[in-house]
Coordinates of C-alpha atoms and ligand atoms in Angstrom, one line a residue:
X440 CA 21.2 56.4 5.6
X441 CA 21.5 52.9 6.9
X442 CA 25.0 51.6 7.4
X443 CA 26.0 48.0 8.0
X444 CA 29.6 48.3 9.2
X445 CA 29.3 46.0 12.2
X446 CA 27.3 43.5 10.1
X447 CA 30.2 43.4 7.5
X448 CA 32.7 43.1 10.3
X449 CA 30.8 40.2 11.8
X450 CA 30.6 38.4 8.5
X451 CA 34.3 38.7 8.1
X452 CA 35.0 37.3 11.5
X453 CA 32.6 34.5 11.1
X454 CA 34.1 33.5 7.8
X455 CA 37.1 32.3 9.7
X456 CA 35.1 29.7 11.5
X457 CA 32.0 29.1 9.3
X458 CA 32.3 28.0 5.7
X459 CA 30.8 30.8 3.7
X460 CA 30.5 33.0 6.9
X461 CA 26.8 32.3 7.3
X462 CA 24.9 29.3 8.5
X463 CA 22.5 28.1 5.8
X464 CA 23.9 29.9 2.8
X465 CA 20.5 30.8 1.3
X466 CA 20.6 33.5 4.0
X467 CA 23.5 35.2 2.3
X468 CA 22.4 38.3 0.5
X469 CA 23.4 41.8 -0.5
X470 CA 23.4 43.7 1.8
X471 CA 24.3 41.1 4.4
X472 CA 22.7 42.3 7.6
X473 CA 23.3 40.8 11.0
X474 CA 20.0 41.0 13.0
X475 CA 20.2 40.4 16.7
X476 CA 16.8 41.1 18.1
X477 CA 13.2 40.7 17.0
X478 CA 10.1 42.1 18.7
X479 CA 6.7 41.8 17.2
X480 CA 6.8 43.2 13.7
X481 CA 10.3 44.7 14.2
X482 CA 13.8 43.5 13.8
X483 CA 17.0 45.2 14.9
X484 CA 20.5 44.8 13.6
X485 CA 23.9 45.0 15.2
X486 CA 24.5 48.5 13.8
X487 CA 21.5 49.7 15.7
X488 CA 19.1 49.9 12.7
X489 CA 15.4 49.1 13.1
X490 CA 13.2 47.6 10.4
X491 CA 9.6 46.6 9.9
X492 CA 10.1 43.0 9.0
X493 CA 8.4 41.1 6.2
X494 CA 11.0 38.3 6.0
X495 CA 9.6 36.7 9.2
X496 CA 12.4 34.1 9.4
X497 CA 11.5 32.8 5.9
X498 CA 7.8 33.1 6.8
X499 CA 8.0 31.1 10.0
X500 CA 7.2 33.9 12.5
X501 CA 3.5 34.2 11.8
X502 CA 2.5 35.6 15.2
X503 CA 5.4 38.0 15.2
X504 CA 8.9 37.8 16.8
X505 CA 9.1 36.7 20.4
X506 CA 5.4 36.2 20.9
X507 CA 4.6 36.5 24.6
X508 CA 2.3 33.4 24.7
X509 CA 4.7 31.2 22.8
X510 CA 7.6 32.4 25.0
X511 CA 5.7 31.7 28.2
X512 CA 4.9 28.2 27.1
X513 CA 8.5 27.6 26.3
X514 CA 9.7 29.1 29.6
X515 CA 7.2 27.0 31.5
X516 CA 8.4 23.8 29.8
X517 CA 11.9 24.7 30.6
X518 CA 11.2 25.3 34.3
X519 CA 9.1 22.1 34.5
X520 CA 12.3 20.3 33.6
X521 CA 10.7 18.6 30.6
X522 CA 13.7 16.9 29.2
X523 CA 14.5 15.0 26.1
X524 CA 14.3 11.4 27.1
X525 CA 14.4 9.6 23.8
X526 CA 12.3 6.8 25.3
X527 CA 8.6 6.2 25.2
X528 CA 5.8 8.6 24.3
X529 CA 5.4 12.1 25.8
X530 CA 2.3 14.0 26.9
X531 CA 3.5 17.1 24.9
X532 CA 3.7 15.2 21.6
X533 CA 0.3 13.6 22.2
X534 CA -1.3 17.0 23.0
X535 CA 0.2 18.6 20.0
X536 CA -0.8 15.7 17.6
X537 CA -4.4 15.8 18.9
X538 CA -4.6 19.6 18.5
X539 CA -3.0 19.4 15.0
X540 CA -5.5 16.8 13.7
X541 CA -8.4 18.9 15.1
X542 CA -7.0 22.0 13.3
X543 CA -6.4 20.1 10.0
X544 CA -9.3 17.7 9.8
X545 CA -8.1 16.2 6.5
X546 CA -5.1 14.9 8.4
X547 CA -5.9 11.7 10.2
X548 CA -2.6 11.1 11.9
X549 CA 0.9 12.7 12.0
X550 CA 4.5 12.3 12.7
X551 CA 6.7 15.1 14.0
X552 CA 10.1 16.1 12.6
X553 CA 12.4 19.0 13.3
X554 CA 12.3 20.6 9.9
X555 CA 10.2 20.9 6.8
X556 CA 12.8 19.1 4.7
X557 CA 12.6 16.0 6.8
X558 CA 8.9 16.0 6.5
X559 CA 9.0 16.2 2.7
X560 CA 11.7 13.5 2.7
X561 CA 9.5 11.2 4.6
X562 CA 6.4 11.9 2.6
X563 CA 8.2 10.9 -0.6
X564 CA 9.6 7.8 1.0
X565 CA 6.1 6.7 2.1
X566 CA 4.8 7.3 -1.4
X567 CA 7.5 5.0 -2.8
X568 CA 6.8 2.4 -0.2
X569 CA 3.1 2.5 -0.8
X570 CA 3.2 2.4 -4.6
X571 CA 6.4 0.3 -5.0
X572 CA 7.5 2.9 -7.6
X573 CA 10.6 5.1 -7.6
X574 CA 9.9 8.1 -9.9
X575 CA 8.4 11.3 -8.6
X576 CA 7.2 14.6 -10.1
X577 CA 8.2 18.0 -8.7
X578 CA 7.4 21.5 -9.8
X579 CA 9.5 24.0 -11.6
X580 CA 10.0 27.0 -9.2
X581 CA 8.9 25.0 -6.2
X582 CA 11.0 24.5 -3.1
X583 CA 10.5 21.4 -1.0
X584 CA 13.7 21.3 1.0
X585 CA 17.4 20.4 0.5
X586 CA 17.5 16.6 0.0
X587 CA 18.3 14.7 -3.1
X588 CA 14.8 14.3 -4.4
X589 CA 13.9 17.9 -4.3
X590 CA 17.0 20.1 -4.3
X591 CA 16.5 20.8 -8.0
X592 CA 15.9 23.9 -10.1
X593 CA 15.7 26.2 -7.1
X594 CA 15.2 29.6 -8.8
X595 CA 17.3 28.4 -11.7
X596 CA 18.2 30.7 -14.4
X597 CA 16.5 30.4 -17.8
X598 CA 19.8 29.4 -19.4
X599 CA 20.0 26.4 -17.0
X600 CA 16.5 25.0 -17.5
X601 CA 15.8 26.2 -21.0
X602 CA 12.7 27.8 -22.5
X603 CA 9.2 26.5 -21.9
X604 CA 8.4 23.0 -23.2
X605 CA 4.8 22.0 -22.9
X606 CA 3.9 19.3 -22.4
X607 CA 7.2 18.0 -21.2
X608 CA 9.8 17.9 -18.5
X609 CA 12.9 19.8 -17.6
X610 CA 16.5 18.7 -16.8
X611 CA 17.3 18.3 -13.1
X612 CA 19.5 21.3 -12.5
X613 CA 20.7 20.4 -9.1
X614 CA 21.2 23.2 -6.6
X615 CA 23.7 20.9 -4.9
X616 CA 26.8 19.0 -6.0
X617 CA 26.9 15.5 -4.7
X618 CA 23.4 14.3 -5.9
X619 CA 23.9 10.9 -7.6
X620 CA 22.8 10.9 -11.2
X621 CA 21.0 7.6 -10.5
X622 CA 18.9 9.7 -8.1
X623 CA 18.2 12.7 -10.3
X624 CA 17.0 10.4 -13.1
X625 CA 14.0 9.5 -10.9
X626 CA 12.9 13.1 -10.5
X627 CA 10.8 14.7 -13.2
X628 CA 10.4 18.5 -13.2
X629 CA 7.4 20.1 -14.9
X630 CA 5.7 23.5 -14.9
X631 CA 3.1 24.4 -12.4
X632 CA -0.5 24.8 -13.7
X633 CA 0.2 22.4 -16.5
X634 CA -1.8 19.1 -16.3
X635 CA -0.7 18.1 -19.8
X636 CA 2.9 17.8 -18.6
X637 CA 1.8 15.5 -15.8
X638 CA 0.1 13.3 -18.3
X639 CA 3.2 13.4 -20.5
X640 CA 5.4 12.1 -17.7
X641 CA 2.8 9.6 -16.6
X642 CA 2.9 8.0 -20.1
X643 CA 6.6 7.4 -19.7
X644 CA 7.3 6.5 -16.1
X645 CA 5.7 4.7 -13.2
X646 CA 5.1 7.6 -10.8
X647 CA 5.0 7.3 -7.0
X648 CA 4.0 10.8 -6.2
X649 CA 3.7 14.4 -7.2
X650 CA 4.9 16.8 -4.5
X651 CA 4.0 20.5 -4.8
X652 CA 3.3 23.6 -2.8
X653 CA -0.4 24.2 -3.6
X654 CA 0.5 27.8 -4.1
X655 CA 4.1 28.4 -5.2
X656 CA 5.4 30.6 -2.5
X657 CA 9.1 30.3 -3.0
X658 CA 8.9 32.4 -6.2
X659 CA 6.4 34.9 -4.8
X660 CA 2.8 34.0 -4.9
X661 CA 1.8 31.8 -7.9
X662 CA -1.7 30.6 -7.5
X663 CA -3.3 27.4 -8.9
X664 CA -5.6 28.0 -11.9
X665 CA -9.1 26.8 -11.7
X666 CA -9.2 23.0 -12.0
X667 CA -5.5 22.5 -11.6
X668 CA -5.4 21.0 -8.2
X669 CA -8.7 19.1 -8.9
X670 CA -7.0 17.7 -12.0
X671 CA -4.0 16.5 -10.0
X672 CA -6.3 14.8 -7.6
X673 CA -8.1 13.0 -10.4
X674 CA -4.9 12.0 -12.1
X675 CA -3.5 10.6 -8.8
X676 CA -6.6 8.6 -8.3
X677 CA -6.6 7.3 -11.9
X678 CA -2.9 6.4 -12.0
X679 CA -2.4 5.3 -8.4
X680 CA 0.2 7.8 -7.3
X681 CA 0.1 9.9 -4.1
X682 CA -0.7 13.6 -4.2
X683 CA 1.5 15.3 -1.6
X684 CA 0.8 18.9 -0.7
X685 CA 3.8 20.6 0.7
X686 CA 2.2 23.1 3.1
X687 CA 5.4 24.1 4.9
X688 CA 4.7 27.7 3.8
X689 CA 1.0 27.7 3.1
X690 CA -0.1 25.7 6.1
X691 CA -1.4 27.7 9.1
X692 CA -0.5 31.0 7.4
X693 CA -3.6 30.9 5.1
X694 CA -6.0 28.9 7.3
X695 CA -6.0 26.8 10.4
X696 CA -6.8 23.8 8.2
X697 CA -4.1 24.6 5.7
X698 CA -4.5 25.7 2.1
X699 CA -6.2 22.3 1.5
X700 CA -9.2 23.6 3.6
X701 CA -9.5 26.6 1.2
X702 CA -9.1 24.8 -2.1
X703 CA -11.1 21.8 -0.7
X704 CA -8.8 19.2 -2.2
X705 CA -7.7 16.5 0.1
X706 CA -4.1 15.4 -0.6
X707 CA -2.9 11.9 0.4
X708 CA -0.1 13.3 2.5
X709 CA 0.9 16.8 3.5
X710 CA 3.9 18.4 5.1
X711 CA 4.0 21.4 7.4
X712 CA 6.6 23.5 9.2
X713 CA 7.5 27.1 9.7
X714 CA 4.3 28.9 11.1
X715 CA 3.2 25.8 13.0
X716 CA 5.6 26.7 15.8
X717 CA 6.1 30.4 15.2
X718 CA 9.8 30.2 14.5
X719 CA 10.7 27.2 16.6
X720 CA 12.0 24.3 14.6
X721 CA 9.2 21.8 14.0
X722 CA 8.0 19.9 10.9
X723 CA 5.0 17.7 10.5
X724 CA 4.1 15.0 8.0
X725 CA 0.4 14.0 8.1
X726 CA -2.3 12.5 6.0
X727 CA -4.5 9.5 5.4
X728 CA -4.0 7.0 8.1
X729 CA -3.7 4.0 5.7
X730 CA -0.5 5.7 4.3
X731 CA 0.8 7.2 7.6
X732 CA 0.6 3.7 9.2
X733 CA 3.4 2.6 6.9
X734 CA 5.6 4.1 9.6
X735 CA 4.3 1.3 11.9
X736 CA 3.6 -1.4 9.4
X737 CA 3.4 -4.8 11.0
X738 CA 5.5 -6.3 8.1
X739 CA 9.1 -5.2 8.7
X740 CA 9.8 -5.3 4.9
X741 CA 7.0 -2.7 4.3
X742 CA 7.8 -0.5 7.2
X743 CA 9.1 3.1 6.6
X744 CA 11.8 4.2 9.0
X745 CA 11.2 7.4 10.9
X746 CA 13.7 8.4 13.6
X747 CA 15.2 11.5 15.0
X748 CA 16.9 12.2 18.4
X749 CA 15.3 15.7 18.5
X750 CA 11.9 14.9 17.0
X751 CA 9.2 16.5 19.1
X752 CA 11.8 18.3 21.2
X753 CA 9.9 19.4 24.4
X754 CA 10.6 23.2 24.0
X755 CA 9.7 23.2 20.4
X756 CA 6.6 21.1 20.9
X757 CA 5.4 23.4 23.6
X758 CA 5.9 26.4 21.3
X759 CA 3.9 24.6 18.6
X760 CA 1.0 23.9 21.1
X761 CA 0.9 27.5 22.2
X762 CA 1.0 28.7 18.6
X763 CA -1.9 26.4 17.5
X764 CA -3.9 27.5 20.6
X765 CA -3.5 31.1 19.7
X766 CA -4.3 30.6 16.0
X767 CA -7.5 28.7 17.1
X768 CA -8.6 31.4 19.5
X769 CA -11.7 33.4 18.3
X770 CA -10.7 36.2 20.8
X771 CA -7.3 36.6 19.2
X772 CA -8.8 36.5 15.7
X773 CA -5.4 36.1 14.2
X774 CA -6.6 35.4 10.6
X775 CA -9.1 38.3 10.7
X776 CA -6.3 40.7 11.6
X777 CA -3.6 39.6 9.2
X778 CA -6.0 39.3 6.3
X779 CA -7.2 42.8 6.9
X780 CA -3.7 44.1 6.9
X781 CA -2.9 42.1 3.8
X782 CA -5.9 43.8 2.0
X783 CA -4.8 47.3 3.1
X784 CA -1.2 46.6 1.9
X785 CA -2.4 45.2 -1.5
X786 CA -4.7 48.2 -2.1
X787 CA -1.9 50.7 -1.1
X788 CA 0.7 49.0 -3.4
X789 CA -1.7 49.0 -6.3
X790 CA -2.4 52.7 -5.8
X791 CA 1.4 53.4 -5.7
X792 CA 2.3 51.4 -8.8
X793 CA -0.8 52.5 -10.8
X794 CA 0.7 55.9 -11.3
X795 CA 4.2 54.8 -12.4
X796 CA 3.2 53.5 -15.8
X797 CA 5.5 50.5 -15.0
X798 CA 4.0 47.0 -15.5
X799 CA 3.3 45.5 -12.1
X800 CA 1.1 42.9 -10.4
X801 CA 0.5 42.7 -6.7
X802 CA 0.0 39.0 -5.8
X803 CA -1.4 38.2 -2.4
X804 CA -2.9 35.3 -0.5
X805 CA -4.0 36.4 2.9
X806 CA -0.9 37.7 4.8
X807 CA 1.6 36.6 2.1
X808 CA 2.4 38.9 -0.8
X809 CA 4.8 39.7 -3.6
X810 CA 4.9 42.5 -6.1
X811 CA 5.9 41.4 -9.6
X812 CA 7.1 43.8 -12.2
X813 CA 5.2 42.3 -15.1
X814 CA 1.7 43.0 -16.3
X815 CA -0.2 39.9 -15.2
X816 CA -0.5 37.3 -12.4
X817 CA 2.2 34.7 -13.0
X818 CA 1.2 31.3 -14.1
X819 CA 4.4 29.5 -13.6
X820 CA 8.2 30.0 -13.2
X821 CA 8.8 30.4 -16.9
X822 CA 6.2 33.1 -17.0
X823 CA 8.2 35.0 -14.3
X824 CA 11.6 34.3 -16.0
X825 CA 10.3 35.7 -19.3
X826 CA 8.4 38.7 -18.0
X827 CA 9.5 39.9 -14.6
X828 CA 11.9 42.9 -14.3
X829 CA 14.5 41.3 -12.0
X830 CA 16.8 44.3 -12.1
X831 CA 14.1 46.7 -10.9
X832 CA 13.0 44.3 -8.2
X833 CA 16.6 44.2 -6.9
X834 CA 16.8 48.0 -6.7
X835 CA 13.3 48.2 -5.2
X836 CA 14.2 45.8 -2.4
X837 CA 17.5 47.4 -1.7
X838 CA 16.0 50.9 -1.4
X839 CA 13.2 49.7 0.8
X840 CA 15.8 48.2 3.2
X841 CA 17.6 51.5 3.3
X842 CA 14.2 53.0 4.4
X843 CA 13.8 50.5 7.2
X844 CA 11.5 48.1 5.4
X845 CA 12.9 44.6 5.3
X846 CA 11.9 42.2 2.6
X847 CA 14.6 39.6 1.7
X848 CA 16.9 41.3 -0.8
X849 CA 16.4 38.8 -3.6
X850 CA 13.9 39.3 -6.4
X851 CA 10.5 37.5 -6.3
X852 CA 10.9 36.5 -2.6
X853 CA 7.5 36.4 -0.9
X854 CA 6.8 38.9 2.0
X855 CA 4.9 37.8 5.1
X856 CA 2.7 39.9 7.4
X857 CA 2.5 38.7 11.0
X858 CA -0.2 39.0 13.6
X859 CA 2.1 41.5 15.4
X860 CA 2.0 44.0 12.5
X861 CA -0.3 46.9 12.9
X862 CA -2.2 49.2 10.6
X863 CA 0.4 51.8 11.4
X864 CA 3.2 49.5 10.3
X865 CA 1.4 49.1 7.0
X866 CA 0.9 52.8 6.7
X867 CA 4.6 53.5 7.3
X868 CA 5.5 50.7 4.8
X869 CA 3.3 52.3 2.1
X870 CA 4.7 55.8 2.7
X871 CA 8.3 54.5 2.4
X872 CA 7.4 52.5 -0.7
X873 CA 6.0 55.6 -2.3
X874 CA 9.3 57.4 -1.7
X875 CA 11.3 54.5 -3.0
X876 CA 9.3 54.1 -6.1
X877 CA 9.6 57.8 -6.8
X878 CA 13.4 57.6 -6.3
X879 CA 14.1 54.8 -8.8
Ligands
PLP502 C1 7.4 24.9 0.8 C2 8.7 24.5 1.6 N1 8.9 23.2 1.8 C3 9.9 22.7 2.5 C4 10.8 23.6 3.0 C5 12.0 23.1 3.9 O1 11.8 23.4 5.2 P1 13.0 23.5 6.2 O2 13.8 24.7 5.8 O3 12.4 23.7 7.6 O4 13.8 22.3 6.1 C6 10.7 25.0 2.8 C7 11.6 26.0 3.3 O5 11.7 27.1 2.9 C8 9.5 25.4 2.0 O6 9.3 26.7 1.8

């Protein structure tokens, strides 16, 4: 039986000095486990427990924890005394940018930030500067960061957002106090996979952009229906707003060229983070040059400000270069490996749940997965709120953790397989899952 006495003690101690006891309070969960080491597919907590990890630092650690090649690049940069100068260009940022644009050919130029939230912030700002419009559309159940434009309806309860309205828009249920109402009135929230709602909003407001995860991966794995992303592209072209793909989660995890290379839709701007530097903090905003060049617009009144003392921090940038090189390596065959493991896991989970008589649906895209306790693939967040068995999901996750399989203990959170996982890890996971399902 797993115990978390030291973890609980640590939380209590930290509460004296950290508001809420934990940095970034979306990490707070039940149980609250304090992890102190990660190696490959495994993480270890302060109580000495070991887990096969599918949380992967909120999907950032795609190669696995403490990847040797990434660590080596970081160590080399450290010993080469690459320092943060904050003046002039650097060879590291140039090397990374070139590599990035080669990996994601739909992106013509980039800027580098420290987090995904900064990248989405800048993408929206560019869209407003380009279109000279203020209103934006975001997606119910999507997550695009913490800032005023997008910190809305983050896994909100049905009571807060209300039943489905279609076509239509939903109230901005801010996940943060302190967002000015003048700001939230500019943000229109609609359901995913619902083009009619986009048209509804377009009739009423001058829209600068729609920002969305091309697959909703902050409420599991909700895939675009046929024609949806194409429809958004056509509407953007017809109405002159920018289509922004937030690929912070989908980028690099599903393909070197981002999910846009799979769905073959070119957004105007895209944002990346997480897997791009295998757990080191780096965000990217990239896209069509005519839009990206607003950062360097010759007319000062048109220019979009981008700044950040730590942008393209040398150690982080070195980690990102090493990550992209490994992801591009045919010898490493990262994608072949993780997709194979994903398929084995999906098949095994289907076999286990088939015999329970319980409604379920195993959703997967490559190495990312989520088991829903409902009888069909979810179409949008309302579909999940109305049909998913949240109580069972909670129990399921808790019991898996007690068996040494770590998925974040919050219903509908997506799991991530890394390159460091092995077929044996998946076999152990399935065995433990079988026990857990039998015990609930
Ligand atoms: C799709 C998506 N966009 C943006 C972000 C924000 O990135 P960050 O946490 O690096 O600010 C996240 C984080 O989970 C995300 O999942």
